[in-house]
PDB file of C-alpha atoms in Angstrom:
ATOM      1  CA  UNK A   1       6.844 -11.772 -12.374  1.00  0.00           C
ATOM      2  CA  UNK A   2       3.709 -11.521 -10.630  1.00  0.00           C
ATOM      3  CA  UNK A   3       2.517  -8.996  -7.626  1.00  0.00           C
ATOM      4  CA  UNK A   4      -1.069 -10.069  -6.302  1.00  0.00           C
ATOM      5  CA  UNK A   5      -3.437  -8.615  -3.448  1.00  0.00           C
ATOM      6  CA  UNK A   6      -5.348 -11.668  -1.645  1.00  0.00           C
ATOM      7  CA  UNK A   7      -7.892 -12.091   0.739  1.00  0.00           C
ATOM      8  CA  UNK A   8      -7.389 -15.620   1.294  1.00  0.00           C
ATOM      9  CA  UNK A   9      -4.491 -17.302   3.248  1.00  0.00           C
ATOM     10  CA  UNK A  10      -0.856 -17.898   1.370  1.00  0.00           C
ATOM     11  CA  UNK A  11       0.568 -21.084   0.750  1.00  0.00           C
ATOM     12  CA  UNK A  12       4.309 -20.346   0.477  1.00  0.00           C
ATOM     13  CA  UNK A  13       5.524 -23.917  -0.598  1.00  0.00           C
ATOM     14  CA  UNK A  14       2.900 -23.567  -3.468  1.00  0.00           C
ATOM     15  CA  UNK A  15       3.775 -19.865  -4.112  1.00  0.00           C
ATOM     16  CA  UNK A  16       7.556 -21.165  -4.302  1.00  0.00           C
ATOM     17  CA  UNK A  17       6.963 -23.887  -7.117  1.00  0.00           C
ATOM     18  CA  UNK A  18       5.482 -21.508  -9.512  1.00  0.00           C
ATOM     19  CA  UNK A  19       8.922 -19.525  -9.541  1.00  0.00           C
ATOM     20  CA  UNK A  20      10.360 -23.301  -9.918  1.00  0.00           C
ATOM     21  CA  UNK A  21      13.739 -22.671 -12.644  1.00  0.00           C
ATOM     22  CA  UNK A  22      15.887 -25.362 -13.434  1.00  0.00           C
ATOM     23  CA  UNK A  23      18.991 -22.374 -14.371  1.00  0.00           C
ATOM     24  CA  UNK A  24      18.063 -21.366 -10.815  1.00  0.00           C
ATOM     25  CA  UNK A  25      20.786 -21.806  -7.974  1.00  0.00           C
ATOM     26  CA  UNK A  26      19.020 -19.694  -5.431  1.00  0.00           C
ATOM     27  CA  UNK A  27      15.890 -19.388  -4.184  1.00  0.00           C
ATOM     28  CA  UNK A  28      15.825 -16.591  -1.446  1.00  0.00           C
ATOM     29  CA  UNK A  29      11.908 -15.873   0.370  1.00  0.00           C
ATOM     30  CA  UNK A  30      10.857 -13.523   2.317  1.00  0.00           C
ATOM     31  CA  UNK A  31       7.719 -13.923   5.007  1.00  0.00           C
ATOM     32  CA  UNK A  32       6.248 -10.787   6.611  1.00  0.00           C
ATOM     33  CA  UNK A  33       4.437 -11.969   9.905  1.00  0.00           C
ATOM     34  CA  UNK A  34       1.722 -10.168  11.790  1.00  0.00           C
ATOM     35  CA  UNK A  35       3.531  -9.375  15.756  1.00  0.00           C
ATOM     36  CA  UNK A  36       2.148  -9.193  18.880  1.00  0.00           C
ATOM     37  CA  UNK A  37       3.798  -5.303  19.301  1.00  0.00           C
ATOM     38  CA  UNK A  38       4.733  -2.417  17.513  1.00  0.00           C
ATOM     39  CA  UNK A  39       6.091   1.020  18.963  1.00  0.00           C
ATOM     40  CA  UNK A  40       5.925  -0.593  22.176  1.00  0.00           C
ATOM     41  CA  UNK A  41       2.368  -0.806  21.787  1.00  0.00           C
ATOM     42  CA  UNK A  42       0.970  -4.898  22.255  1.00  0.00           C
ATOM     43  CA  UNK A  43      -0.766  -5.213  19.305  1.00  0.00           C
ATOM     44  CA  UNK A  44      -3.489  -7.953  18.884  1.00  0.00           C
ATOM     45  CA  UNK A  45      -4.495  -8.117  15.205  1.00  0.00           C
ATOM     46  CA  UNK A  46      -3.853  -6.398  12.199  1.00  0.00           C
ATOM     47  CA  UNK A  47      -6.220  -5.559   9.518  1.00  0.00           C
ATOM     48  CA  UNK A  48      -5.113  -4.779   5.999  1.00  0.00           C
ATOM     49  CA  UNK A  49      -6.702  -3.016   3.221  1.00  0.00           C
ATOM     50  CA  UNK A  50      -5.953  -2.220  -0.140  1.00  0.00           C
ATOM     51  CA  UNK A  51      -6.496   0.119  -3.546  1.00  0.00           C
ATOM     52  CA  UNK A  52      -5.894  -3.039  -5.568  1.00  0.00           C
ATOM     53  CA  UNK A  53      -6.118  -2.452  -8.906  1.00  0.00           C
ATOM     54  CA  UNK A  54      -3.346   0.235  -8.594  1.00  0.00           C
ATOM     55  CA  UNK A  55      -1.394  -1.630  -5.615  1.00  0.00           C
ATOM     56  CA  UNK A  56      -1.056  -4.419  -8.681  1.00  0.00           C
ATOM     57  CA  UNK A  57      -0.076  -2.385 -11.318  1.00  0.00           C
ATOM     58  CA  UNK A  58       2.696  -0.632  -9.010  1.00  0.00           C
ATOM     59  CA  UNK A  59       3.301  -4.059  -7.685  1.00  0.00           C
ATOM     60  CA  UNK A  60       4.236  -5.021 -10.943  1.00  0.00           C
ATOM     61  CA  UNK A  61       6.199  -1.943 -11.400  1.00  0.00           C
ATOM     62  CA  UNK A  62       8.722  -2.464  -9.095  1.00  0.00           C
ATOM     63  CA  UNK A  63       9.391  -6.323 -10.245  1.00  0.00           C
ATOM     64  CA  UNK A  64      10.068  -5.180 -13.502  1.00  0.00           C
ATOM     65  CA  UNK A  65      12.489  -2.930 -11.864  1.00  0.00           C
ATOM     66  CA  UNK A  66      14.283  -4.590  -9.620  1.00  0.00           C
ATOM     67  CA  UNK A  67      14.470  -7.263 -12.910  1.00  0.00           C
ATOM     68  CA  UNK A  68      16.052  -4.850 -14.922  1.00  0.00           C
ATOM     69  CA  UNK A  69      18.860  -3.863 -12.744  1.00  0.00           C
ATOM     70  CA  UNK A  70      19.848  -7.498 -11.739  1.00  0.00           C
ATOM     71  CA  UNK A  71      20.436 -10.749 -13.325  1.00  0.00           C
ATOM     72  CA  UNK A  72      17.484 -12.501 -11.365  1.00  0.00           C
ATOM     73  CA  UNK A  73      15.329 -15.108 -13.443  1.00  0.00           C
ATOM     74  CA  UNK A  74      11.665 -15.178 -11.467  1.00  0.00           C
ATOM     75  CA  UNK A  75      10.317 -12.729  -9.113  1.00  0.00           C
ATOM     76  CA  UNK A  76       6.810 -12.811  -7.427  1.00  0.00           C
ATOM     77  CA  UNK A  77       4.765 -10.934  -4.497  1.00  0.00           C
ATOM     78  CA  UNK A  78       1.560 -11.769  -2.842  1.00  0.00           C
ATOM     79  CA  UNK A  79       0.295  -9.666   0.060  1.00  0.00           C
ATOM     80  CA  UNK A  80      -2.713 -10.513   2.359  1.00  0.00           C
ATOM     81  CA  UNK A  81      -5.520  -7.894   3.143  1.00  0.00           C
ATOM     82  CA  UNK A  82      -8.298  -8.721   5.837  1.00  0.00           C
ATOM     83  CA  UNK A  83      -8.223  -9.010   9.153  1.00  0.00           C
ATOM     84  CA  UNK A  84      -5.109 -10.841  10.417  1.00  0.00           C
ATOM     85  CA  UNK A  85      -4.732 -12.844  13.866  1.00  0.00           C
ATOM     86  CA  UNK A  86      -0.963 -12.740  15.320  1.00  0.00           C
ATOM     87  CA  UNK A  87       1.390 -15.232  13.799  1.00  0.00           C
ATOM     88  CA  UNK A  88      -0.425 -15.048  10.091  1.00  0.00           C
ATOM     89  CA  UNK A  89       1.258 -14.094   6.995  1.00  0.00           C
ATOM     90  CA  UNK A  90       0.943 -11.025   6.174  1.00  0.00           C
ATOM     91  CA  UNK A  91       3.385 -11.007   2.667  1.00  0.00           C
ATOM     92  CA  UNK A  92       5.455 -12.855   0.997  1.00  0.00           C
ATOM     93  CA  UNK A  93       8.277 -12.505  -1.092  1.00  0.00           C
ATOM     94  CA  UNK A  94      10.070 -15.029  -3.792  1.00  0.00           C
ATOM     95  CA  UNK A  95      12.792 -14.725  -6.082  1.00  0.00           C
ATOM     96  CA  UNK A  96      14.707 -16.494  -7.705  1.00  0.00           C
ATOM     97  CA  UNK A  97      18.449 -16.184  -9.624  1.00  0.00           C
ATOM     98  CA  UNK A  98      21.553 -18.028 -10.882  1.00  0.00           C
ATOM     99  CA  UNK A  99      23.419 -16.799  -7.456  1.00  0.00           C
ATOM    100  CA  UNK A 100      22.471 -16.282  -4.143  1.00  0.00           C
ATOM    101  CA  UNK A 101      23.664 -12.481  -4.172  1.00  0.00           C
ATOM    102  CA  UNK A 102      20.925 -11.049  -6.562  1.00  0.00           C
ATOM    103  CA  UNK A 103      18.737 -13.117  -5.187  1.00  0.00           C
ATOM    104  CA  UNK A 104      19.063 -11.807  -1.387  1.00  0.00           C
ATOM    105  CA  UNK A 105      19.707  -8.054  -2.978  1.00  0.00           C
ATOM    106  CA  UNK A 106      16.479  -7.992  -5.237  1.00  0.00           C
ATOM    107  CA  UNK A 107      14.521  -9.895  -2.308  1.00  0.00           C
ATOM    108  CA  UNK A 108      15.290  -7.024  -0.249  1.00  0.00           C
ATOM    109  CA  UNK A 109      14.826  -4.362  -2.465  1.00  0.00           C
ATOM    110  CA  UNK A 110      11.209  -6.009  -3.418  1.00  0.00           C
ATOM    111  CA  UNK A 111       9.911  -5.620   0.231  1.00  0.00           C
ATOM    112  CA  UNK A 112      11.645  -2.202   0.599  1.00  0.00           C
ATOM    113  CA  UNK A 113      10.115  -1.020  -2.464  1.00  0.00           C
ATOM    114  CA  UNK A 114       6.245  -2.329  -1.984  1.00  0.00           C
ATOM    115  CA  UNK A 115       6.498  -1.098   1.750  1.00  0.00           C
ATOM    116  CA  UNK A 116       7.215   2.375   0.418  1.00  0.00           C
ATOM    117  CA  UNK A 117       5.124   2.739  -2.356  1.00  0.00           C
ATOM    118  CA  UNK A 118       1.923   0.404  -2.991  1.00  0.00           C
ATOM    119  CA  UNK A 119      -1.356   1.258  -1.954  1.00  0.00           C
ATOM    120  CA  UNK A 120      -2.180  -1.033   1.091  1.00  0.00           C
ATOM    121  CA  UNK A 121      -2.756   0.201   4.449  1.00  0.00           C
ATOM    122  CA  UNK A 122      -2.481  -1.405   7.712  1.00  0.00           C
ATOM    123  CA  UNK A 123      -4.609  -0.742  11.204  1.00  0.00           C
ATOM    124  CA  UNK A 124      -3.212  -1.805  14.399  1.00  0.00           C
ATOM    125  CA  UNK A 125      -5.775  -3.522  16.736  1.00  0.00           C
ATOM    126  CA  UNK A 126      -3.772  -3.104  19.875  1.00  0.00           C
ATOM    127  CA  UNK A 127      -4.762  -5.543  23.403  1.00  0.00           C
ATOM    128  CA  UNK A 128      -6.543  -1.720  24.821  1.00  0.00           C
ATOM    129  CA  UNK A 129      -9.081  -1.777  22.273  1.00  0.00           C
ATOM    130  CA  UNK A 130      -7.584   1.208  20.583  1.00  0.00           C
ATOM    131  CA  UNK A 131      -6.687   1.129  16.964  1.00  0.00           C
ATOM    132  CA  UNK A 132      -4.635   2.807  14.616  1.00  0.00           C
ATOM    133  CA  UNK A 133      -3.894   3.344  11.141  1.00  0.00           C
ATOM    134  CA  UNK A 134      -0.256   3.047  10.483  1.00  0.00           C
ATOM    135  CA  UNK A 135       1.366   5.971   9.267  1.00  0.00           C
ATOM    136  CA  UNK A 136      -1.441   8.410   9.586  1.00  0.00           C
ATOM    137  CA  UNK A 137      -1.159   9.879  13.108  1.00  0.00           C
ATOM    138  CA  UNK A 138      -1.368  13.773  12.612  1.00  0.00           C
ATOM    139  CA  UNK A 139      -1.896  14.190  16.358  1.00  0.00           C
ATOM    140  CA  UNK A 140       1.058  12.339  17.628  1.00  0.00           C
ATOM    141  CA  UNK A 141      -1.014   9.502  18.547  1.00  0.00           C
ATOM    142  CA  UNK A 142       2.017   7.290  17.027  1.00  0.00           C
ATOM    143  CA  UNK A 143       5.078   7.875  17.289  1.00  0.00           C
ATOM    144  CA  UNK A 144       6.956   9.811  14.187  1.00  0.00           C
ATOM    145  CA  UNK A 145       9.788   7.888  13.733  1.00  0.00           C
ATOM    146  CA  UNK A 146       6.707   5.504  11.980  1.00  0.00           C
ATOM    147  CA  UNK A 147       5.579   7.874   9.609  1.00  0.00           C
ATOM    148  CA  UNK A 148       9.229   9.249   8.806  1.00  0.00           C
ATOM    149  CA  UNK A 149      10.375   5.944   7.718  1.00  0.00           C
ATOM    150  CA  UNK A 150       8.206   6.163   4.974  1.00  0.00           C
ATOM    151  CA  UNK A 151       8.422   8.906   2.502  1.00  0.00           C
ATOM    152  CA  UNK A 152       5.127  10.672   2.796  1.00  0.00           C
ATOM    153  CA  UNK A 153       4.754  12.271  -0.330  1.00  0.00           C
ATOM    154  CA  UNK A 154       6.988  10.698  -3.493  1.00  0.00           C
ATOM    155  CA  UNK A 155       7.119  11.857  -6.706  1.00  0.00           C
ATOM    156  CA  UNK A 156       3.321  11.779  -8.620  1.00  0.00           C
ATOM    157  CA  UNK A 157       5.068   9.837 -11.279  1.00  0.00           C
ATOM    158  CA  UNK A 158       5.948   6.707  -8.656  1.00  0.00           C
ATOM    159  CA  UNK A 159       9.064   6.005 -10.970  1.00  0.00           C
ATOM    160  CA  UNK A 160      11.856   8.022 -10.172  1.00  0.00           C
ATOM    161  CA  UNK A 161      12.025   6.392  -6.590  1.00  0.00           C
TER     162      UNK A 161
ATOM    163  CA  UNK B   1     -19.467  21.647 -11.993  1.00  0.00           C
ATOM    164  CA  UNK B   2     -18.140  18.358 -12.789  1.00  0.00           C
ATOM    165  CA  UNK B   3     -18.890  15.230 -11.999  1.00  0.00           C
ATOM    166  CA  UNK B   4     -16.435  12.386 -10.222  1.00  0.00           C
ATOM    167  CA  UNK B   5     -16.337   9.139  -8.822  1.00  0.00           C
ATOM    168  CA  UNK B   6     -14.296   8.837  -5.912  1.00  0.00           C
ATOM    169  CA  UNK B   7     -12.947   5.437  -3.527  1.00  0.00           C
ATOM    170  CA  UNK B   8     -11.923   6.196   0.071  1.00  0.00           C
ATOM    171  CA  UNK B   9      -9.477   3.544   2.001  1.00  0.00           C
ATOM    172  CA  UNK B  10      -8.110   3.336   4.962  1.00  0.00           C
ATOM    173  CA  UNK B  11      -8.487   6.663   7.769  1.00  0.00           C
ATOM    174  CA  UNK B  12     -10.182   8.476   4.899  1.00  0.00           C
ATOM    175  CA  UNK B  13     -12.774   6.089   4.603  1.00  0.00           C
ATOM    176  CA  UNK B  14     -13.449   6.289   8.068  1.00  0.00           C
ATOM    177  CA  UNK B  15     -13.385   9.954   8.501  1.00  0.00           C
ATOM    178  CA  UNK B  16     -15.433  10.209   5.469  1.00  0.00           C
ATOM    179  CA  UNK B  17     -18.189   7.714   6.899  1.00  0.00           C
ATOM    180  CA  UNK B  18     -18.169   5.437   3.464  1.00  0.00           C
ATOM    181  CA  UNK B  19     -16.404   3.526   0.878  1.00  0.00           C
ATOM    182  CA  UNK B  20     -17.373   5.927  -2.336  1.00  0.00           C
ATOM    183  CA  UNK B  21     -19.651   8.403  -3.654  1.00  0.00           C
ATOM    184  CA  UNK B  22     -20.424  10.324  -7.058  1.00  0.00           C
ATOM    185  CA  UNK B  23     -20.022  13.998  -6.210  1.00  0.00           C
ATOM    186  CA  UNK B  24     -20.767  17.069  -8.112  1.00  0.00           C
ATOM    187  CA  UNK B  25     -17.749  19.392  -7.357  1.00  0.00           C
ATOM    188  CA  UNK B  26     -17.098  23.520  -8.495  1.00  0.00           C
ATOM    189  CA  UNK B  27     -13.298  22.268  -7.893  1.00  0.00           C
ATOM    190  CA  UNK B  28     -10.748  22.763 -10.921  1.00  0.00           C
ATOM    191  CA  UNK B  29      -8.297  20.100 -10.230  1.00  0.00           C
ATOM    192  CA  UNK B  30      -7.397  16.810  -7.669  1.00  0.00           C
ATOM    193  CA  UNK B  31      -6.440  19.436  -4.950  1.00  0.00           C
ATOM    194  CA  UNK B  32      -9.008  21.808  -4.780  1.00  0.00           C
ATOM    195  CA  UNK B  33     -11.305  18.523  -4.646  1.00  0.00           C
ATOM    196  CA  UNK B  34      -9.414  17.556  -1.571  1.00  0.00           C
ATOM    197  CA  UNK B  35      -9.452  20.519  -0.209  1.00  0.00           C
ATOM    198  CA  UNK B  36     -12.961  21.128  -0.470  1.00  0.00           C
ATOM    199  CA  UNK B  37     -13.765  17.382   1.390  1.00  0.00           C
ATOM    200  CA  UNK B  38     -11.289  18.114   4.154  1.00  0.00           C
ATOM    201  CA  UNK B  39     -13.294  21.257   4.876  1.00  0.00           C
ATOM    202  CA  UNK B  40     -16.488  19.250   5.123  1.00  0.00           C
ATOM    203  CA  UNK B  41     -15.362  15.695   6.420  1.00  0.00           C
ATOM    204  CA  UNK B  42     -12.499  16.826   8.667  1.00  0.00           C
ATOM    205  CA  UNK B  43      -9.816  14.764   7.427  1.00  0.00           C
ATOM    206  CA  UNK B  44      -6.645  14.590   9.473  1.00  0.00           C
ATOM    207  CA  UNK B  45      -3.866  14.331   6.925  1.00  0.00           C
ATOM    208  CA  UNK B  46      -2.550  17.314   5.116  1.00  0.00           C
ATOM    209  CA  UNK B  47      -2.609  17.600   1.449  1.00  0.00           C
ATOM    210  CA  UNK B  48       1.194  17.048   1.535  1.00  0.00           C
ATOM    211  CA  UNK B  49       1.141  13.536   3.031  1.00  0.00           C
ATOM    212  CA  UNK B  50      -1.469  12.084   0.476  1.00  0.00           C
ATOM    213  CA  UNK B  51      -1.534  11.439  -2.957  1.00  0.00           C
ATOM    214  CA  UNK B  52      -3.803  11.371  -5.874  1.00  0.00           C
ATOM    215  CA  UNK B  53      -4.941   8.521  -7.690  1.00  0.00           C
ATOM    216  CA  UNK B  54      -7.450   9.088 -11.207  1.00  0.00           C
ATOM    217  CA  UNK B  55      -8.654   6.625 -13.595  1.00  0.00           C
ATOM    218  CA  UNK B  56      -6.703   3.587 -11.984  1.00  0.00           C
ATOM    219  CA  UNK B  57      -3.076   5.749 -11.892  1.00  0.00           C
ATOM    220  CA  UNK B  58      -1.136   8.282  -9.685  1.00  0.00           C
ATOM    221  CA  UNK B  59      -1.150  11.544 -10.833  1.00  0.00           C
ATOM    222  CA  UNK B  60      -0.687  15.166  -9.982  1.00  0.00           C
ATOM    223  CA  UNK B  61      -2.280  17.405  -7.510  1.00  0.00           C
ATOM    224  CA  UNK B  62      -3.177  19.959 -10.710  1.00  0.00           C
ATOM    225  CA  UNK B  63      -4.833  17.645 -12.969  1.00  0.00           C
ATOM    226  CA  UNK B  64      -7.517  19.452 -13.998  1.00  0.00           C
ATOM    227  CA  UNK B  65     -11.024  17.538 -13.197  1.00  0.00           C
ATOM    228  CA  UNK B  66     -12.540  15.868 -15.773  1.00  0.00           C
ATOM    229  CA  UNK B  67     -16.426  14.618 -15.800  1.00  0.00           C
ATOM    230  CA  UNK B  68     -16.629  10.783 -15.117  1.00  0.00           C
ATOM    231  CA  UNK B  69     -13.206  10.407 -13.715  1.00  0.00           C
ATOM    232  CA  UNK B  70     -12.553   7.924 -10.937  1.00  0.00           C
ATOM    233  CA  UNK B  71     -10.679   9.491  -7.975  1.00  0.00           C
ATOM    234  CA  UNK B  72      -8.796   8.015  -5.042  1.00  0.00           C
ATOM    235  CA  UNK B  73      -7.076   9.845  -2.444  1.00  0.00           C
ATOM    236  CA  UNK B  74      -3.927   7.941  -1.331  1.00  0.00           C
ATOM    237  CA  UNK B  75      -3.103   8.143   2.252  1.00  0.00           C
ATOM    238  CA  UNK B  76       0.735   6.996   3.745  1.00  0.00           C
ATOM    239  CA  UNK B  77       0.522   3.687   2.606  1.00  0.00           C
ATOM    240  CA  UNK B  78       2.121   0.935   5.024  1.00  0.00           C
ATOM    241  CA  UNK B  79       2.294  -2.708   3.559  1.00  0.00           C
ATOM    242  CA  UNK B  80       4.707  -5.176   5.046  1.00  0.00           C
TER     243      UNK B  80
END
């Protein structure tokens, strides 16, 4: 169970053998690509930064939970920061369990999870020359819908959630 | 007054012009702290939509301020 922050490039077929289990049956991966648009904006690049010594500790955090509450054997999560070109990988997601339902359901719930809660932060370099920070218009300079979808101000603890 | 650390990311590090600073503060606790740097720097996001980060762990808003600590102020994160 591992959560990293990197600055260089992912490899998912070499990310995928370290969670390599011969009790596995399923093997469910998720990829989080950079796209050209977002809230009808074109967007051109995308440039990621990170707290990381927390964003790994809470990273690490939510495998353990989503471990706890299902019968999956591996889990692991690397995302990217730096500045991303359309098409790049931005995160990625692997898991691993006897059955292909635990696998899908913690898959989901580990992207859900680090979306909501670890310290990484994404700016929008859109085709105008404009930029934004994701989820920290105050001016309506985004649209809200962004910012509502993730809770803005969870419990201190990080753990009830 | 008491001394902290602090680490600025994301639209706080750009309203605040730099990556970190020591800074001698009269502030009690995390949120007087923050308030005190939004009155000077002008940051954009209200108290309510960040949250508090000191000595490498989230905490709350009324920790009291203790000399040497390591702040960061946590703006809406979006990873994905």
């Amino acid at each position: 169970m591992t959560f990293r922050i990197s600055t260089a490039p992912l490899d998912p077929p070499a990310l995928a053998r370290e969670l390599l289990d011969l009790r596995a049956g399923a093997y469910v991966e998720f990829q989080g690509w950079v796209r050209n648009h977002n809230e009808g904006q074109p967007v051109e690049a995308l440039e990621y930064e990170s707290y990381v010594a927390l964003a790994e500790k809470e990273g690490a955090r939510i495998l353990a939970e989503v471990a706890a509450r299902t019968t999956i054997l591996g889990a692991a999560c690397v995302h990217r920061t730096g500045l991303l070109q359309l098409g790049e990988l931005a995160v990625w997601v692997g898991v691993t369990a006897a059955h292909r339902g635990d696998a899908f359901d913690a898959c989901r719930a580990i992207i859900d999870e680090t979306k909501a809660r670890v310290p990484i932060w994404k700016k929008e370099h859109y085709t105008s020359g404009a930029t934004g920070w994701i989820n920290c218009a105050t001016r309506g300079d985004f649209a809200e819908p962004a910012a509502a979808r993730v809770p803005s101000h969870p419990d201190p603890s990080g753990s009830s959630r | 007054m008491t001394s902290v650390q602090l680490h600025y990311f994301a639209v706080l590090r750009e309203q605040r012009g730099l990556a970190s600073e020591v800074l001698s503060t009269p502030a009690v606790d995390a949120a007087a702290l923050y308030a005190e740097l939004s009155a000077r720097h002008g940051f954009t996001l209200p108290v309510d939509r960040v949250r508090v980060a000191i000595d490498g762990e989230f905490a709350s808003w009324n920790t009291p301020l203790r000399e040497g600590a390591e702040l960061v102020f946590i703006p809406p994160v979006a990873g994905g």
